Amino acid sequence: MAKALTPSEFNQQVAKLIGQYGAGAFAATEGHYPAYTLFVEQDTVIAEPASSPKHRYGAFCVLALPLDEARLTEHMNKWLNRGEAYTLYLSMNVCRYDG
C-alpha cells in the first residue's frame, strides 16, 4: 500500500517545482489548464506538462481572476501554506492511500 506524502514533504517539493517553473506554471483561471499540473509518483511530486495525457488529471491552483506575477507568487505561497494544495492532492488520491 502506498503511503501519502506528509504536508511538509509535499509542500517542499511543490515549492521547489514552483521555483523551477514559476508560479504561473501551476495556476489557471476557472475552465482553463496551466502549463503544468502536479502529480505524485511514488514519493516524488512531478510537473506533468500539457503535452502529457495525464496533464488534465493533475492538481493545480484555480484562480478566480488572472493575477500579475507578484500577486500570483504570493497567492501560490498562500495556497501551499494554508494546506489547500495538500488537501487537493489527498482528495485526488484518496483511493491510493485509503486503507
XYZ file of N, CA, C and O in Angstrom:
396
model
N 0.851 -1.189 0.000
C 0.000 0.000 0.000
C 0.887 1.239 0.000
O 1.794 1.353 0.812
N 0.631 2.143 -0.902
C 1.386 3.397 -0.977
C 1.068 4.261 0.236
O -0.009 4.183 0.810
N 2.046 5.051 0.629
C 1.883 5.954 1.764
C 1.883 7.384 1.252
O 2.720 7.772 0.443
N 0.938 8.184 1.726
C 0.838 9.582 1.305
C 2.036 10.374 1.812
O 2.572 10.102 2.885
N 2.447 11.347 1.032
C 3.468 12.278 1.489
C 2.928 13.072 2.667
O 1.728 13.328 2.740
N 3.800 13.508 3.562
C 3.375 14.391 4.643
C 3.160 15.788 4.055
O 3.696 16.100 2.981
N 2.417 16.645 4.745
C 2.264 18.017 4.244
C 3.608 18.706 4.011
O 3.786 19.394 3.005
N 4.535 18.513 4.906
C 5.854 19.140 4.779
C 6.606 18.634 3.548
O 7.179 19.430 2.794
N 6.601 17.321 3.342
C 7.269 16.742 2.167
C 6.639 17.259 0.876
O 7.328 17.654 -0.056
N 5.312 17.241 0.844
C 4.587 17.694 -0.338
C 4.890 19.161 -0.621
O 5.263 19.529 -1.730
N 4.714 20.019 0.388
C 4.919 21.455 0.198
C 6.340 21.778 -0.224
O 6.557 22.648 -1.073
N 7.308 21.105 0.351
C 8.704 21.351 -0.008
C 8.960 21.020 -1.480
O 9.606 21.790 -2.193
N 8.428 19.905 -1.933
C 8.624 19.504 -3.327
C 7.881 20.430 -4.290
O 8.402 20.795 -5.342
N 6.658 20.829 -3.928
C 5.895 21.735 -4.790
C 6.578 23.101 -4.847
O 6.691 23.697 -5.921
N 7.057 23.587 -3.710
C 7.754 24.876 -3.680
C 8.980 24.844 -4.592
O 9.267 25.816 -5.297
N 9.683 23.728 -4.608
C 10.852 23.581 -5.489
C 10.425 23.631 -6.957
O 11.078 24.288 -7.780
N 9.332 22.962 -7.300
C 8.830 22.983 -8.680
C 8.372 24.381 -9.079
O 8.617 24.821 -10.204
N 7.718 25.092 -8.156
C 7.297 26.463 -8.435
C 8.527 27.336 -8.664
O 8.535 28.170 -9.565
N 9.571 27.128 -7.870
C 10.813 27.862 -8.071
C 11.451 27.565 -9.418
O 12.022 28.446 -10.054
N 11.320 26.339 -9.853
C 11.918 25.907 -11.116
C 11.122 26.402 -12.328
O 11.697 26.880 -13.302
N 9.805 26.275 -12.283
C 8.955 26.580 -13.443
C 8.235 27.924 -13.359
O 7.701 28.388 -14.360
N 8.162 28.504 -12.179
C 7.424 29.748 -11.979
C 6.028 29.483 -11.449
O 5.447 28.430 -11.718
N 5.501 30.442 -10.686
C 4.187 30.280 -10.053
C 3.080 30.086 -11.084
O 2.157 29.296 -10.886
N 3.169 30.790 -12.199
C 2.133 30.707 -13.220
C 2.039 29.364 -13.915
O 1.028 29.059 -14.548
N 3.061 28.543 -13.784
C 3.067 27.237 -14.452
C 2.041 26.279 -13.857
O 1.623 25.333 -14.518
N 1.610 26.535 -12.606
C 0.715 25.623 -11.901
C -0.603 26.280 -11.497
O -1.275 25.821 -10.589
N -0.966 27.363 -12.185
C -2.208 28.076 -11.860
C -2.907 28.492 -13.147
O -2.265 28.815 -14.141
N -4.230 28.464 -13.104
C -5.035 28.878 -14.256
C -6.399 29.340 -13.764
O -6.850 28.926 -12.692
N -7.037 30.178 -14.554
C -8.387 30.608 -14.212
C -9.373 29.469 -14.471
O -9.078 28.529 -15.217
N -10.522 29.571 -13.836
C -11.584 28.560 -13.948
C -11.829 28.200 -15.410
O -11.947 29.069 -16.268
N -11.881 26.895 -15.695
C -12.158 26.421 -17.042
C -10.931 26.281 -17.929
O -11.047 25.879 -19.084
N -9.771 26.623 -17.408
C -8.525 26.522 -18.160
C -7.525 25.642 -17.416
O -7.694 25.369 -16.234
N -6.496 25.220 -18.128
C -5.434 24.422 -17.533
C -4.127 25.199 -17.604
O -3.884 25.921 -18.573
N -3.269 25.018 -16.610
C -1.961 25.669 -16.641
C -0.988 24.899 -17.529
O -1.329 23.833 -18.058
N 0.219 25.413 -17.650
C 1.242 24.744 -18.446
C 1.614 23.381 -17.859
O 1.932 22.440 -18.587
N 1.561 23.273 -16.537
C 1.903 22.025 -15.835
C 0.879 21.760 -14.751
O 0.296 22.687 -14.195
N 0.672 20.484 -14.441
C -0.117 20.096 -13.278
C 0.758 19.229 -12.391
O 1.795 18.716 -12.826
N 0.334 19.077 -11.155
C 1.120 18.337 -10.167
C 0.622 16.899 -10.036
O -0.575 16.661 -9.899
N 1.563 15.980 -10.082
C 1.303 14.563 -9.875
C 2.303 14.029 -8.876
O 3.420 14.539 -8.777
N 1.918 12.983 -8.169
C 2.857 12.308 -7.269
C 3.086 10.913 -7.822
O 2.137 10.161 -8.045
N 4.345 10.609 -8.076
C 4.743 9.265 -8.492
C 5.650 8.718 -7.412
O 6.725 9.275 -7.164
N 5.187 7.678 -6.753
C 5.840 7.099 -5.585
C 5.976 8.192 -4.528
O 4.967 8.651 -4.033
N 7.165 8.640 -4.197
C 7.336 9.673 -3.161
C 7.770 11.006 -3.745
O 8.305 11.850 -3.025
N 7.546 11.216 -5.035
C 8.041 12.414 -5.698
C 6.916 13.176 -6.388
O 6.140 12.595 -7.137
N 6.851 14.490 -6.121
C 5.905 15.354 -6.826
C 6.558 15.738 -8.153
O 7.713 16.163 -8.179
N 5.839 15.563 -9.237
C 6.368 15.884 -10.567
C 5.474 16.909 -11.256
O 4.298 17.039 -10.935
N 6.065 17.615 -12.205
C 5.341 18.575 -13.032
C 4.974 17.868 -14.333
O 5.841 17.482 -15.105
N 3.686 17.678 -14.548
C 3.200 16.990 -15.752
C 2.895 18.049 -16.814
O 2.026 18.895 -16.622
N 3.603 18.032 -17.951
C 3.403 19.063 -18.978
C 2.087 18.891 -19.731
O 1.496 17.810 -19.749
N 1.657 19.961 -20.367
C 0.400 19.963 -21.116
C 0.382 18.907 -22.222
O -0.683 18.447 -22.620
N 1.546 18.505 -22.710
C 1.620 17.502 -23.772
C 1.318 16.087 -23.273
O 1.102 15.182 -24.069
N 1.281 15.893 -21.969
C 1.039 14.568 -21.395
C -0.455 14.262 -21.329
O -1.258 15.125 -20.993
N -0.846 13.009 -21.599
C -2.253 12.639 -21.477
C -2.759 12.722 -20.031
O -3.949 12.854 -19.795
N -1.856 12.666 -19.045
C -2.253 12.754 -17.634
C -2.440 14.193 -17.169
O -3.004 14.426 -16.101
N -1.969 15.155 -17.946
C -1.966 16.565 -17.539
C -3.305 17.039 -16.985
O -3.368 17.643 -15.912
N -4.384 16.768 -17.670
C -5.702 17.279 -17.272
C -6.202 16.685 -15.962
O -7.167 17.167 -15.377
N -5.564 15.637 -15.466
C -5.976 14.987 -14.226
C -5.102 15.371 -13.037
O -5.294 14.864 -11.935
N -4.151 16.265 -13.254
C -3.260 16.681 -12.186
C -3.820 17.822 -11.361
O -4.816 18.456 -11.721
N -3.181 18.094 -10.243
C -3.585 19.173 -9.339
C -2.966 20.488 -9.788
O -1.839 20.528 -10.273
N -3.742 21.565 -9.611
C -3.241 22.908 -9.871
C -4.132 23.905 -9.150
O -5.215 23.568 -8.684
N -3.668 25.120 -9.040
C -4.397 26.175 -8.348
C -5.360 26.851 -9.325
O -4.940 27.321 -10.380
N -6.634 26.891 -8.966
C -7.649 27.549 -9.791
C -7.809 28.990 -9.293
O -8.072 29.224 -8.117
N -7.635 29.926 -10.206
C -7.721 31.351 -9.884
C -9.088 31.911 -10.264
O -9.620 31.553 -11.325
N -9.620 32.790 -9.435
C -10.879 33.457 -9.765
C -10.660 34.464 -10.890
O -11.488 34.597 -11.787
N -9.524 35.148 -10.860
C -9.165 36.155 -11.854
C -7.694 36.032 -12.180
O -6.904 35.594 -11.331
N -7.264 36.436 -13.373
C -5.832 36.437 -13.671
C -5.099 37.390 -12.717
O -5.651 38.417 -12.314
N -3.885 37.041 -12.336
C -3.082 37.860 -11.426
C -1.754 38.210 -12.069
O -1.220 37.421 -12.858
N -1.199 39.370 -11.695
C 0.143 39.699 -12.173
C 1.150 38.802 -11.442
O 0.795 38.112 -10.479
N 2.374 38.809 -11.893
C 3.366 37.856 -11.386
C 3.575 37.950 -9.881
O 3.638 36.934 -9.184
N 3.681 39.178 -9.348
C 3.910 39.354 -7.912
C 2.736 38.814 -7.092
O 2.937 38.087 -6.110
N 1.527 39.140 -7.501
C 0.338 38.654 -6.781
C 0.173 37.150 -6.939
O -0.272 36.464 -6.021
N 0.501 36.651 -8.105
C 0.396 35.212 -8.346
C 1.366 34.446 -7.453
O 0.995 33.442 -6.849
N 2.589 34.925 -7.336
C 3.577 34.273 -6.470
C 3.082 34.264 -5.025
O 3.132 33.233 -4.346
N 2.556 35.394 -4.566
C 2.013 35.487 -3.205
C 0.827 34.530 -3.037
O 0.725 33.820 -2.034
N -0.060 34.498 -4.019
C -1.234 33.625 -3.969
C -0.810 32.149 -3.916
O -1.379 31.366 -3.140
N 0.158 31.769 -4.721
C 0.619 30.379 -4.742
C 1.272 29.998 -3.413
O 1.086 28.874 -2.933
N 2.016 30.915 -2.813
C 2.617 30.648 -1.498
C 1.532 30.427 -0.453
O 1.634 29.511 0.372
N 0.491 31.231 -0.488
C -0.628 31.055 0.446
C -1.348 29.733 0.177
O -1.764 29.042 1.108
N -1.521 29.391 -1.100
C -2.164 28.136 -1.491
C -1.424 26.949 -0.873
O -2.037 26.010 -0.370
N -0.108 27.019 -0.891
C 0.704 25.965 -0.270
C 0.622 26.022 1.249
O 0.343 25.022 1.906
N 0.886 27.197 1.820
C 0.988 27.336 3.271
C -0.324 27.103 4.009
O -0.307 26.660 5.159
N -1.452 27.387 3.385
C -2.753 27.129 4.015
C -3.150 25.655 3.920
O -4.173 25.252 4.465
N -2.400 24.884 3.160
C -2.691 23.465 3.030
C -3.681 23.135 1.927
O -4.094 21.984 1.785
N -4.049 24.121 1.117
C -5.022 23.871 0.051
C -4.466 22.920 -1.008
O -5.177 22.036 -1.493
N -3.209 23.092 -1.355
C -2.587 22.217 -2.354
C -2.513 20.784 -1.831
O -2.826 19.828 -2.548
N -2.128 20.648 -0.574
C -2.012 19.319 0.029
C -3.379 18.644 0.128
O -3.522 17.458 -0.182
N -4.388 19.385 0.530
C -5.749 18.846 0.624
C -6.231 18.376 -0.746
O -6.838 17.307 -0.868
N -5.943 19.157 -1.777
C -6.310 18.773 -3.141
C -5.598 17.484 -3.543
O -6.213 16.563 -4.083
N -4.300 17.407 -3.249
C -3.512 16.197 -3.535
C -4.147 14.983 -2.857
O -4.344 13.943 -3.492
N -4.470 15.102 -1.573
C -5.072 13.967 -0.864
C -6.429 13.595 -1.443
O -6.727 12.412 -1.617
N -7.251 14.590 -1.760
C -8.592 14.301 -2.283
C -8.532 13.615 -3.646
O -9.376 12.796 -3.969
N -7.506 13.948 -4.427
C -7.368 13.341 -5.743
C -6.779 11.940 -5.676
O -6.828 11.182 -6.641
N -6.216 11.588 -4.523
C -5.539 10.305 -4.368
C -6.119 9.454 -3.247
O -5.480 8.532 -2.780
N -7.332 9.747 -2.833
C -7.929 9.059 -1.693
C -7.946 7.537 -1.886
O -7.693 6.791 -0.946
N -8.193 7.071 -3.078
C -8.224 5.624 -3.332
C -6.843 4.983 -3.200
O -6.738 3.835 -2.784
N -5.812 5.734 -3.547
C -4.443 5.216 -3.437
C -4.012 5.001 -2.006
O -3.250 4.100 -1.706
N -4.467 5.887 -1.107
C -3.957 5.869 0.269
C -4.962 5.386 1.290
O -4.657 5.266 2.454
N -6.186 5.107 0.889
C -7.201 4.642 1.822
C -6.937 3.185 2.150
O -6.851 2.345 1.283
N -6.819 2.907 3.401
C -6.586 1.517 3.710
C -6.453 1.357 5.139
O -6.293 0.592 5.902
